[in-house]
PDB file of C-alpha atoms in Angstrom:
ATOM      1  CA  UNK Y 726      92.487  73.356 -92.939  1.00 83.00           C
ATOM      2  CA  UNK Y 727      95.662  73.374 -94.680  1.00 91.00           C
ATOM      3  CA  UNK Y 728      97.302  71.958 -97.858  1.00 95.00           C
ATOM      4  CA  UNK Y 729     100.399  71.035 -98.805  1.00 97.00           C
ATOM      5  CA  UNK Y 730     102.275  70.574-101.918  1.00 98.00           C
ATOM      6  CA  UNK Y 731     105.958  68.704-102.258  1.00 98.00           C
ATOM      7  CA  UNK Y 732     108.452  69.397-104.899  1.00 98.00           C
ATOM      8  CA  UNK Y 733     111.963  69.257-105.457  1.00 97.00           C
ATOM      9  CA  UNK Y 734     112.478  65.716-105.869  1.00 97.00           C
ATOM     10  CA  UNK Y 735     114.204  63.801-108.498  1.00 97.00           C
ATOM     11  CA  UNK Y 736     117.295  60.963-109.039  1.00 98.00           C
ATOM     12  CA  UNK Y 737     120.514  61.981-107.645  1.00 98.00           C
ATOM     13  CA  UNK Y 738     123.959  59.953-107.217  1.00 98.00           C
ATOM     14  CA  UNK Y 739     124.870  58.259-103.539  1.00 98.00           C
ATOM     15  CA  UNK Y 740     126.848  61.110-101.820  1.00 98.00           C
ATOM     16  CA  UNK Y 741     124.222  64.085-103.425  1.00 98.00           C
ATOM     17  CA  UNK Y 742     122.130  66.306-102.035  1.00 98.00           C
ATOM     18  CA  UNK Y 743     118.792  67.514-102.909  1.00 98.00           C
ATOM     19  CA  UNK Y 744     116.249  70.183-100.675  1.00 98.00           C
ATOM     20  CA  UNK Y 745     112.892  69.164-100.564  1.00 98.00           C
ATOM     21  CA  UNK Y 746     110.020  71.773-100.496  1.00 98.00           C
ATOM     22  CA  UNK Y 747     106.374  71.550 -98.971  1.00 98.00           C
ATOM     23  CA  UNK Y 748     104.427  75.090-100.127  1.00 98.00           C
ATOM     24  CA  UNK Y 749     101.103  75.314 -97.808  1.00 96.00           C
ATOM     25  CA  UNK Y 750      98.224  77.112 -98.268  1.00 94.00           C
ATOM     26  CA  UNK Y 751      95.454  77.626 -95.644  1.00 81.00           C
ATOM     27  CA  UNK Y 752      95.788  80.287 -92.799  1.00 80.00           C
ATOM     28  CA  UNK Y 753      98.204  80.016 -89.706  1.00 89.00           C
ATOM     29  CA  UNK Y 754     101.122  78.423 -91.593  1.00 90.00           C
ATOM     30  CA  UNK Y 755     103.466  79.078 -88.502  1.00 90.00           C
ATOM     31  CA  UNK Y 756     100.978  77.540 -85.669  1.00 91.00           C
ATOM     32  CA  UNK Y 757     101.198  74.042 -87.470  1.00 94.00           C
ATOM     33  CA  UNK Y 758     103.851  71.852 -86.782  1.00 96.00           C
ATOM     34  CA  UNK Y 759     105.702  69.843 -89.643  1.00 96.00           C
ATOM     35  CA  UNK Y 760     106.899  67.012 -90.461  1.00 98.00           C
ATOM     36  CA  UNK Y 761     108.707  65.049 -93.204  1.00 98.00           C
ATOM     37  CA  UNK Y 762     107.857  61.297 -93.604  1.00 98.00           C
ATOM     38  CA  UNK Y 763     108.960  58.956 -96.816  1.00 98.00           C
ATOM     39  CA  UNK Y 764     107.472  55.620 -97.870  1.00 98.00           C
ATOM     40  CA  UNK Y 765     110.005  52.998 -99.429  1.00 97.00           C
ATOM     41  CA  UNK Y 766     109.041  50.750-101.559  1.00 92.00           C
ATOM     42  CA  UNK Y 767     107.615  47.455-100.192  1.00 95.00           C
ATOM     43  CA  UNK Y 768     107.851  49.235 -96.744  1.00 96.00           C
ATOM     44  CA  UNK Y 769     105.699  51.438 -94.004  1.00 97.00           C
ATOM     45  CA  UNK Y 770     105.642  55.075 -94.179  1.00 97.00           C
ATOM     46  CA  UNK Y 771     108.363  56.567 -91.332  1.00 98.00           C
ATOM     47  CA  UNK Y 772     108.884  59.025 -89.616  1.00 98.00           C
ATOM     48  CA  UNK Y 773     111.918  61.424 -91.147  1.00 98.00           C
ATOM     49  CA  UNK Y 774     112.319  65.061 -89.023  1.00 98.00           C
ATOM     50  CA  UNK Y 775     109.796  67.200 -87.689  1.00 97.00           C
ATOM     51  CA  UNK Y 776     110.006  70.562 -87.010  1.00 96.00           C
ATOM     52  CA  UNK Y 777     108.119  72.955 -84.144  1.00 93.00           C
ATOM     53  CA  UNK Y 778     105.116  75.610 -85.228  1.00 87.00           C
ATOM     54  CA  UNK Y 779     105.766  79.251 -84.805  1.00 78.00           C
ATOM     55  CA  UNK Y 780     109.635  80.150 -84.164  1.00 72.00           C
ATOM     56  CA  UNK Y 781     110.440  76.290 -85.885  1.00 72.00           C
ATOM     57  CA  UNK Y 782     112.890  76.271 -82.378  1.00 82.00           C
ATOM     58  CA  UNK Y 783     112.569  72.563 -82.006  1.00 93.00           C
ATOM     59  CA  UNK Y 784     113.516  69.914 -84.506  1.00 95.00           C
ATOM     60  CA  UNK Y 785     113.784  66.251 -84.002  1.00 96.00           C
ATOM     61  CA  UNK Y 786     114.799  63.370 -86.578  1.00 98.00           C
ATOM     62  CA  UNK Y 787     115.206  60.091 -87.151  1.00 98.00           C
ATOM     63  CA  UNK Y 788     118.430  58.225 -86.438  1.00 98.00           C
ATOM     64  CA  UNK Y 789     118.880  57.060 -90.092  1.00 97.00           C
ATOM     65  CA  UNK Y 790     119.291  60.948 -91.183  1.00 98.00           C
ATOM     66  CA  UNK Y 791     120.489  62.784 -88.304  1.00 98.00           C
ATOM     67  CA  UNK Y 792     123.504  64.930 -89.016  1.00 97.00           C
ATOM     68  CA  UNK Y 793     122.940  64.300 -93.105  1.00 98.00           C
ATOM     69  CA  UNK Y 794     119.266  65.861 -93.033  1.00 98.00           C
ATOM     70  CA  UNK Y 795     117.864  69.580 -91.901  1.00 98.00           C
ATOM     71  CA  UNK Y 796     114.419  70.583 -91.463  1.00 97.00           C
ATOM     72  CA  UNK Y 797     113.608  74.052 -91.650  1.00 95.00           C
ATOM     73  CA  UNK Y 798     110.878  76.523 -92.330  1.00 94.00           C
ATOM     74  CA  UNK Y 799     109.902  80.145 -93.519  1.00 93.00           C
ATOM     75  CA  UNK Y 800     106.455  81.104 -92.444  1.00 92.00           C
ATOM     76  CA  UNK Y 801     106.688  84.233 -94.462  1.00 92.00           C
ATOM     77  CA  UNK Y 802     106.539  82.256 -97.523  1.00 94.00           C
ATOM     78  CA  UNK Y 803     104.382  79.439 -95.830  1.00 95.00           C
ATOM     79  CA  UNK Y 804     107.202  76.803 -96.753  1.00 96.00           C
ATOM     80  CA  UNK Y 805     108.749  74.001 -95.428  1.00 97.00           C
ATOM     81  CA  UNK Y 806     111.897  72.463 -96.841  1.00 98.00           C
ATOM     82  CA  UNK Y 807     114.124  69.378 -95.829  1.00 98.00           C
ATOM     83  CA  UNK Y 808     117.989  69.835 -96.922  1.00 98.00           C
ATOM     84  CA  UNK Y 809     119.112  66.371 -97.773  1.00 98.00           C
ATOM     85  CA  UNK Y 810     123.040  65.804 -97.725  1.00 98.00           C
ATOM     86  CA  UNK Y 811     125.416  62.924 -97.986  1.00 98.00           C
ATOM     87  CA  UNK Y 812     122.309  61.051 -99.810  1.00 98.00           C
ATOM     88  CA  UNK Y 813     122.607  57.170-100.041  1.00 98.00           C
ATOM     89  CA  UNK Y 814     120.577  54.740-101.662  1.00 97.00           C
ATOM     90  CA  UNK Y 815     118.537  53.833 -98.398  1.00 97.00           C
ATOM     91  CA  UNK Y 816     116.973  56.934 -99.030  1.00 98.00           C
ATOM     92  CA  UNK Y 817     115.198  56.233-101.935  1.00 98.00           C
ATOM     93  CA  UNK Y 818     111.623  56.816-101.261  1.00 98.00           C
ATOM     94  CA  UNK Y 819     108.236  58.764-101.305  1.00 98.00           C
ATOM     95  CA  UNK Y 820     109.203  61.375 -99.534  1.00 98.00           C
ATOM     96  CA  UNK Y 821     105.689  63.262 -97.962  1.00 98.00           C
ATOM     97  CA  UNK Y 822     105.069  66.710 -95.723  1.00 98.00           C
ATOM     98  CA  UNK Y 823     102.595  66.489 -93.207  1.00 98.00           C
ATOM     99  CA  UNK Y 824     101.159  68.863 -90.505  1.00 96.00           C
ATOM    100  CA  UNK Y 825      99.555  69.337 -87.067  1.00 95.00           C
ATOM    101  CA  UNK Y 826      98.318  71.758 -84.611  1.00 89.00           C
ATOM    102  CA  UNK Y 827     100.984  72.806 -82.010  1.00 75.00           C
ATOM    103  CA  UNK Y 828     103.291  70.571 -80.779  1.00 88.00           C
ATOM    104  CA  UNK Y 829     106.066  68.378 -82.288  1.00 91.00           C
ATOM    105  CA  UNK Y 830     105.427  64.748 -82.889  1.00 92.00           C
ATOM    106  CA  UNK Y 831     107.082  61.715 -84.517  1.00 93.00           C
ATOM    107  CA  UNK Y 832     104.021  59.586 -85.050  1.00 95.00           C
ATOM    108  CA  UNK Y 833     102.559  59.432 -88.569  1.00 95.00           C
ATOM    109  CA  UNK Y 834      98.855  58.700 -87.035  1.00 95.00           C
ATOM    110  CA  UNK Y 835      99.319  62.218 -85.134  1.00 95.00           C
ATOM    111  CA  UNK Y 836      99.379  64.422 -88.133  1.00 96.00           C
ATOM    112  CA  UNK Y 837      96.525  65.727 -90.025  1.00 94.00           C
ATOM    113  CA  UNK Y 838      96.956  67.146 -93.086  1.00 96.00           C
ATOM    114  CA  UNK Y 839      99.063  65.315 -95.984  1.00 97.00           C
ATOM    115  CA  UNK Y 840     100.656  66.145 -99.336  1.00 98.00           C
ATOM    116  CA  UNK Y 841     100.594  63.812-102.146  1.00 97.00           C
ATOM    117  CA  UNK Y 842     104.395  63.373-101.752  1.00 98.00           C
ATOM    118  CA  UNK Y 843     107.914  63.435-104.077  1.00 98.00           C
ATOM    119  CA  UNK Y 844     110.309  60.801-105.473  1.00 98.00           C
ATOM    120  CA  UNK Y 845     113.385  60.931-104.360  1.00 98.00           C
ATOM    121  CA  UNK Y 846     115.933  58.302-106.354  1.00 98.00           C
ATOM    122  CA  UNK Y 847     119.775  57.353-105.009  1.00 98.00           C
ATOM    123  CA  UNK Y 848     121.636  55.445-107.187  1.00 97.00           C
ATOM    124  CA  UNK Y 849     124.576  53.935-106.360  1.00 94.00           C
TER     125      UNK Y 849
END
């Protein structure tokens, strides 16, 4: 069992950057894999950047953020963040942290634990 708790959103201007941060509490932190989803509004939840359990060696992300997002973890502090650059307004969304045993995935029916999720705002 794990929880997990989002912060560091807020409104920022097209061309900002904000970092994200999941805390997580629960035992084995560094076995779970993570992963960053957001929900637009009037849209389905997708898939954002995940990020491998233990060393965090593998990451994967969506097309939409590659090369503007990074995914990254400290499992001494049992925290994930997401470093968001280059923001634009397409962004705008619930942003949410999820987990699951093991291995990497993209699929949002594949994770198992969930945090209540953060606001992130790009204006134009």
């Amino acid at each position: 069992q794990v929880q997990l708790i989002e912060s560091g959103g807020g409104s920022v201007q097209a061309g900002g950057s904000l970092r994200l941060s999941c805390a997580a509490s629960g035992r084995s932190f560094s076995t779970y894999a993570m992963g960053w989803f957001r929900q637009a509004p009037g849209k389905e939840r997708e898939f954002v950047a995940a990020i491998s359990g233990i060393g965090g060696s593998t990451t994967y992300y969506a097309d939409s953020v590659k090369g503007r997002f990074t995914i990254s973890r400290d499992n001494a502090k049992n925290t994930l963040y997401l470093q968001m650059n280059s923001l634009k307004p397409e962004d705008t969304a619930v942003y949410y942290c999820a987990a699951r045993r093991y291995t990497i995935k993209s699929r949002e029916d594949e994770y198992d634990y969930w945090g209540q999720g953060t606001q992130v705002t790009v204006s134009s």
